[in-house]
Short mmCIF file of C-alpha atoms in Angstrom, two decimals:
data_model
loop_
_atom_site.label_atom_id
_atom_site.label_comp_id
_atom_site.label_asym_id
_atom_site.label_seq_id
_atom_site.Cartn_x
_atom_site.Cartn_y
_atom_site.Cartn_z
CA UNK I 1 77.36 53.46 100.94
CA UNK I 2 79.73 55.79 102.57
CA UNK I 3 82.90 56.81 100.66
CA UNK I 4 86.17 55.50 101.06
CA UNK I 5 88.92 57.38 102.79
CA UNK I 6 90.84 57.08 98.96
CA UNK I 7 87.86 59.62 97.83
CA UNK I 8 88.15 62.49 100.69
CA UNK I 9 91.85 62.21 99.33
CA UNK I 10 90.31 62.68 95.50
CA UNK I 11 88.86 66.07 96.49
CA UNK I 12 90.06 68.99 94.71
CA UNK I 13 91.41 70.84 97.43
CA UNK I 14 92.94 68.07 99.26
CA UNK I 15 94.32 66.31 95.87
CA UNK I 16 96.23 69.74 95.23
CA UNK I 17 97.74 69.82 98.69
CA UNK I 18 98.80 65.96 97.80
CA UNK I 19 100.39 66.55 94.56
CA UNK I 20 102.30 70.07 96.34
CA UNK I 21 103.76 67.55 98.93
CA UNK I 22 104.55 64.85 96.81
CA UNK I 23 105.99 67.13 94.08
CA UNK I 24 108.26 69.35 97.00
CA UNK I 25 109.53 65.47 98.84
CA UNK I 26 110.41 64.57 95.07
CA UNK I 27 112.42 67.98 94.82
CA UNK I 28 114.11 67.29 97.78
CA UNK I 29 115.27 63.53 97.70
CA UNK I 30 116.81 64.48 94.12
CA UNK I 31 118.79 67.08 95.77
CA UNK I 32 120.14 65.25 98.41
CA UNK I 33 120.86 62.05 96.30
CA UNK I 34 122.88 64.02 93.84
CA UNK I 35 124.47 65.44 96.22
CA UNK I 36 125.45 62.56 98.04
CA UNK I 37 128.94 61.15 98.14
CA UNK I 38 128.53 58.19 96.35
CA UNK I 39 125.99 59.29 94.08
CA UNK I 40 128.05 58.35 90.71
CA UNK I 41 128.85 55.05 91.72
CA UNK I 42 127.25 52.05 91.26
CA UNK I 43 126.30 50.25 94.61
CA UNK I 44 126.97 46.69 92.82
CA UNK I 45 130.32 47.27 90.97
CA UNK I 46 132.01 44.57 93.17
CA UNK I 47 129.16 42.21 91.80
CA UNK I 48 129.70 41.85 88.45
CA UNK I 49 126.88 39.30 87.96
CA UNK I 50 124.78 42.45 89.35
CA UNK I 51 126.21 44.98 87.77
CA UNK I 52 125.12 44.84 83.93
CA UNK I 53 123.95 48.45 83.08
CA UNK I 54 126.71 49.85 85.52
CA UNK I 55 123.54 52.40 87.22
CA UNK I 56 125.08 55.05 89.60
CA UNK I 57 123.19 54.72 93.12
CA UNK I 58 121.64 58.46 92.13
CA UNK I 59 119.99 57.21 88.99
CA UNK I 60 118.67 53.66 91.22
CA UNK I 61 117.53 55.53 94.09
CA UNK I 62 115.76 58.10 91.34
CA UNK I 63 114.08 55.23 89.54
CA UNK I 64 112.58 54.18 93.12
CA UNK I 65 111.26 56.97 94.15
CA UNK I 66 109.16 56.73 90.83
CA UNK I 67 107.80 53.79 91.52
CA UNK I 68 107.01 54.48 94.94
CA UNK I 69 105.28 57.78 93.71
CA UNK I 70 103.50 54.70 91.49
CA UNK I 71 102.72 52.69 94.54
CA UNK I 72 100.78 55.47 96.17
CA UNK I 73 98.30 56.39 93.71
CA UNK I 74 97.89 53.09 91.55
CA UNK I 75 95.12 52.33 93.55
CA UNK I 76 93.01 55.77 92.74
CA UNK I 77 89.67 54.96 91.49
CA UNK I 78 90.19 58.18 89.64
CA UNK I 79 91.84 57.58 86.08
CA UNK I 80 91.97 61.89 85.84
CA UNK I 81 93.82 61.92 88.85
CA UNK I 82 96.10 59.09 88.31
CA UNK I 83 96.76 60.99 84.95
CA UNK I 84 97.93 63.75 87.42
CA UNK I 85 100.46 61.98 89.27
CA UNK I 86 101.79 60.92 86.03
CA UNK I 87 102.35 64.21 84.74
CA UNK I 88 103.80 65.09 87.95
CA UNK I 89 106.35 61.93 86.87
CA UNK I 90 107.13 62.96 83.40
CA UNK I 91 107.91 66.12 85.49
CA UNK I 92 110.37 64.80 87.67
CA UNK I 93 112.39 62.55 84.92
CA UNK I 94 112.67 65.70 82.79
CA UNK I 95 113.76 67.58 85.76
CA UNK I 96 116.30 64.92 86.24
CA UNK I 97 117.39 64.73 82.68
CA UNK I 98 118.18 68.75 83.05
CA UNK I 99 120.41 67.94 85.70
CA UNK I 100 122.55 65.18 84.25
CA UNK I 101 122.98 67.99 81.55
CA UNK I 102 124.47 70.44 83.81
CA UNK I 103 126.70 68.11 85.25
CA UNK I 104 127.72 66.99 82.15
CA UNK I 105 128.18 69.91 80.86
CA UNK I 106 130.44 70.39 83.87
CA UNK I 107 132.77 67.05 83.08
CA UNK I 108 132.53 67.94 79.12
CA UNK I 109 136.06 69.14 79.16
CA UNK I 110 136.89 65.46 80.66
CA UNK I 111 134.61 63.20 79.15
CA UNK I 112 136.95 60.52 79.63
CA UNK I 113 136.91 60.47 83.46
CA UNK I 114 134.46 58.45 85.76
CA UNK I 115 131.87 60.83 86.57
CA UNK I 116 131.22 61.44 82.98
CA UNK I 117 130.79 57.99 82.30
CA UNK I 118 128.43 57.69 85.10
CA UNK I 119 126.43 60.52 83.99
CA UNK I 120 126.19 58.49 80.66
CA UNK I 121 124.75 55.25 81.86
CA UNK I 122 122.08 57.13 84.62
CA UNK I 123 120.73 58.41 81.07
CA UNK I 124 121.25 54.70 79.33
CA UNK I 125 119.37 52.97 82.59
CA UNK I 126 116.68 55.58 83.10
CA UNK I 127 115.71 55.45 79.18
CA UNK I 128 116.17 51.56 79.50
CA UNK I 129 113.98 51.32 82.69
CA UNK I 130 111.17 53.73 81.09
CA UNK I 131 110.93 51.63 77.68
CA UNK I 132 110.37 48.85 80.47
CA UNK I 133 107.70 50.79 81.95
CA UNK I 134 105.72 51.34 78.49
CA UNK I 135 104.89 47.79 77.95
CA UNK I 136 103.84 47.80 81.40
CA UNK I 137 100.06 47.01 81.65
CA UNK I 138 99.18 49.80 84.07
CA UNK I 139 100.98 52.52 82.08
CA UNK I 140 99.19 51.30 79.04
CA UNK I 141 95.93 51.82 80.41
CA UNK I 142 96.76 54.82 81.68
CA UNK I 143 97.67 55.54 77.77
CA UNK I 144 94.49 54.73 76.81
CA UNK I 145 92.42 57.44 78.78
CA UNK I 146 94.65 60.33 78.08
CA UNK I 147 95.07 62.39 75.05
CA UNK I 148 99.22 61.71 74.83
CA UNK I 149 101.56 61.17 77.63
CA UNK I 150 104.55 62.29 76.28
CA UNK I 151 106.28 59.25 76.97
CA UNK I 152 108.17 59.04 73.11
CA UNK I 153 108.93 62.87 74.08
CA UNK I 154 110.83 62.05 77.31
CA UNK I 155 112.82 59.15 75.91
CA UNK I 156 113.66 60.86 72.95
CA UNK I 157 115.71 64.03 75.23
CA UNK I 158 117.28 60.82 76.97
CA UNK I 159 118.03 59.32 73.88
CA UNK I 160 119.51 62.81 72.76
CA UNK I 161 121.61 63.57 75.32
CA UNK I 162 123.15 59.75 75.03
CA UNK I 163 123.79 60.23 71.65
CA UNK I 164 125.59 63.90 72.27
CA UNK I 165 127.56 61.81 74.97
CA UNK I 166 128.45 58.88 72.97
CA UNK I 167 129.82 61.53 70.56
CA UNK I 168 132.26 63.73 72.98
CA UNK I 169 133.49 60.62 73.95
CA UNK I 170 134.44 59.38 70.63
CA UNK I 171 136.47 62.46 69.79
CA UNK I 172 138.13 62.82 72.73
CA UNK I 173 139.32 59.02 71.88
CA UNK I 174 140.11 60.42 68.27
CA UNK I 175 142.00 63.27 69.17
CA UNK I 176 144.02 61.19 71.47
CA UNK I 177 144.51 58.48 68.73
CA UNK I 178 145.21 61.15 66.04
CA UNK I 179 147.87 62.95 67.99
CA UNK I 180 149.65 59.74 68.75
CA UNK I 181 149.55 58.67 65.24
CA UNK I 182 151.72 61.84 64.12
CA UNK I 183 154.90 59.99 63.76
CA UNK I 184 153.45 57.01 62.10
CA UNK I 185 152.03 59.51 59.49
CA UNK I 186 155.37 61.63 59.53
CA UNK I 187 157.15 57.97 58.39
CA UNK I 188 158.66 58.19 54.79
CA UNK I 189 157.00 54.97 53.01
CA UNK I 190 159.91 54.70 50.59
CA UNK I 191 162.24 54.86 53.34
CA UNK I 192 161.14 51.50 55.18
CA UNK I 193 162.35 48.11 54.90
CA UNK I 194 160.35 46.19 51.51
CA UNK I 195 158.04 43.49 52.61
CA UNK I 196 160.12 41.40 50.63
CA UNK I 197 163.04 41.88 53.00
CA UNK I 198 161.43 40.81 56.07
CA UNK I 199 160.45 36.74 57.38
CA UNK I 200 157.12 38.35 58.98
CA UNK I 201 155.04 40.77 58.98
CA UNK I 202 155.43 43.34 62.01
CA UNK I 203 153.93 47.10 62.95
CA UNK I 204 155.70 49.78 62.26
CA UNK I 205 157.17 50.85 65.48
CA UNK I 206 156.22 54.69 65.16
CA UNK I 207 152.65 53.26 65.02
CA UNK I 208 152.54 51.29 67.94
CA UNK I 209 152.24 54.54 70.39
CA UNK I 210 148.56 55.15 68.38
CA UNK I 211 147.60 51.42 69.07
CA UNK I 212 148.79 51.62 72.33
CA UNK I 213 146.47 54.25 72.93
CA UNK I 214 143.59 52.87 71.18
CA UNK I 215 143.62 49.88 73.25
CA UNK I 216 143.86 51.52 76.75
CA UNK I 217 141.16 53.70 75.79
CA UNK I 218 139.22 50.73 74.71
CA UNK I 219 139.76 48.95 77.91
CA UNK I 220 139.17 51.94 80.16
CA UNK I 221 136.02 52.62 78.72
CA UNK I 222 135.19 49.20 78.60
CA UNK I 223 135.41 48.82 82.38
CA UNK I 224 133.78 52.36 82.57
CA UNK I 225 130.48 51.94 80.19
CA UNK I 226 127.53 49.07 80.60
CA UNK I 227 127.84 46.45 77.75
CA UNK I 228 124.90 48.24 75.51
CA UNK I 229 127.02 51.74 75.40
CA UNK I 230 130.67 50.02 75.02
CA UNK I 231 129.28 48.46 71.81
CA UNK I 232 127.45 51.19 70.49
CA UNK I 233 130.45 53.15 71.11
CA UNK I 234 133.19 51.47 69.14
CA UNK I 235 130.69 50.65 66.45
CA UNK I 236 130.25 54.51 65.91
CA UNK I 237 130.98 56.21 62.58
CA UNK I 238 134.57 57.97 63.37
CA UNK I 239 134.59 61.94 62.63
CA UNK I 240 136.64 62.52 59.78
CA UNK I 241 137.51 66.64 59.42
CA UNK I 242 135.70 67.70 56.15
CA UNK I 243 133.99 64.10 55.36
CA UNK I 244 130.92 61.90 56.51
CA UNK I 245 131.69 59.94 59.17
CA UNK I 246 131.68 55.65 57.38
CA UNK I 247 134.50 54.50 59.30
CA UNK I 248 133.75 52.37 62.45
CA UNK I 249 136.11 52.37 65.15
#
């Protein structure tokens, strides 16, 4: 029986040249869609019904081109080279994770705009979508004929560099908060009205700048962050200077 065209394509020379192109086309579409225009936006934030995990179109398109990477050799009869192409996809998502670092690091002195935002749920979709990936039944067979895939490595980085996001944000919230609070903690408690005195209760009018500010953050970054990351960010630990951080937001 004559071979297939699939093994010509499994021989060693040939295989290399395949993994060179597919690695330098890879190289090249992240480039150009982080680069593009509207590469931090999400191409369904008009559709809210659509929109859930608030993906910019960089960190979609990125996800694609892994599974179409996926598409093309998923049908190797070769398990060793299949293990090849998978390694050259760990390579590319750790590539990609690098970059969403340097642009973060770039928007770190504004983590409250957009971008920064953006650059926050790429990482929170990509880690989602991979965790997806793990249970799938291809990937685990794929487990089972290789040594380690590094899989737990990858999302770990993605889950660090959430975590170190989901932090910045929180004390740029908390500086903002604290500095607003300043005349609410300059207010003389023995010098206000007595409970007693008063029909209702009410705030303290030199405390509702800091509230003010709590809830437009709140909203902002609502609107900003998919559901999972608003909620794991106001149920952080708040910072306190020179004590563990127990206090929720």
């Amino acid at each position: 029986m004559l071979p297939g065209a699939l093994h010509i394509l499994l021989e060693e020379a040939v295989f290399q040249k395949w993994l060179t192109v597919e690695r330098k086309m890879a190289v090249e579409k992240v480039d150009a869609m982080l680069s593009a225009e509207g590469a931090w936006s999400s191409q369904y934030r008009d559709i809210s019904d659509m929109d859930e995990l608030k993906a910019p179109e960089c960190a979609e398109t990125f996800m694609t081109l892994l599974l179409v990477i996926t598409d093309r050799y998923r049908s190797l009869p070769c398990s060793r080279a299949q293990l090849s192409f998978l390694a050259l996809q760990r390579e590319l998502v750790d590539d990609f994770r690098i970059r969403l670092t340097q642009v973060m690091k770039e928007d770190s002195r504004c983590p409250l705009g957009s971008r920064y935002c953006a650059i926050l749920n790429a990482a929170n979709y990509i880690s989602t979508v991979l965790s997806d990936w793990a249970d799938n039944v291809f990937f685990l067979q794929l487990q089972q004929a290789a040594v380690t895939l590094g899989e737990e490595g990858l999302l770990g980085l993605l889950e660090r560099l959430r975590g170190d996001m989901l932090g910045r944000l929180l004390e740029a919230v908390m500086r903002e908060v604290r500095e607003k609070a300043q005349p609410y903690i300059r207010d003389r408690w023995l010098s206000l009205p007595s409970q007693l005195d008063q029909a209702t209760m009410s705030l303290s009018s030199s405390a509702c700048p800091m509230m003010l500010c709590l809830r437009d953050r709140l909203l902002q970054l609502q609107q900003l962050l998919c559901l999972p990351l608003f909620q794991s960010f106001w149920q952080r630990p708040v910072p306190v200077p020179g004590r563990d951080p127990v206090q929720p937001l």
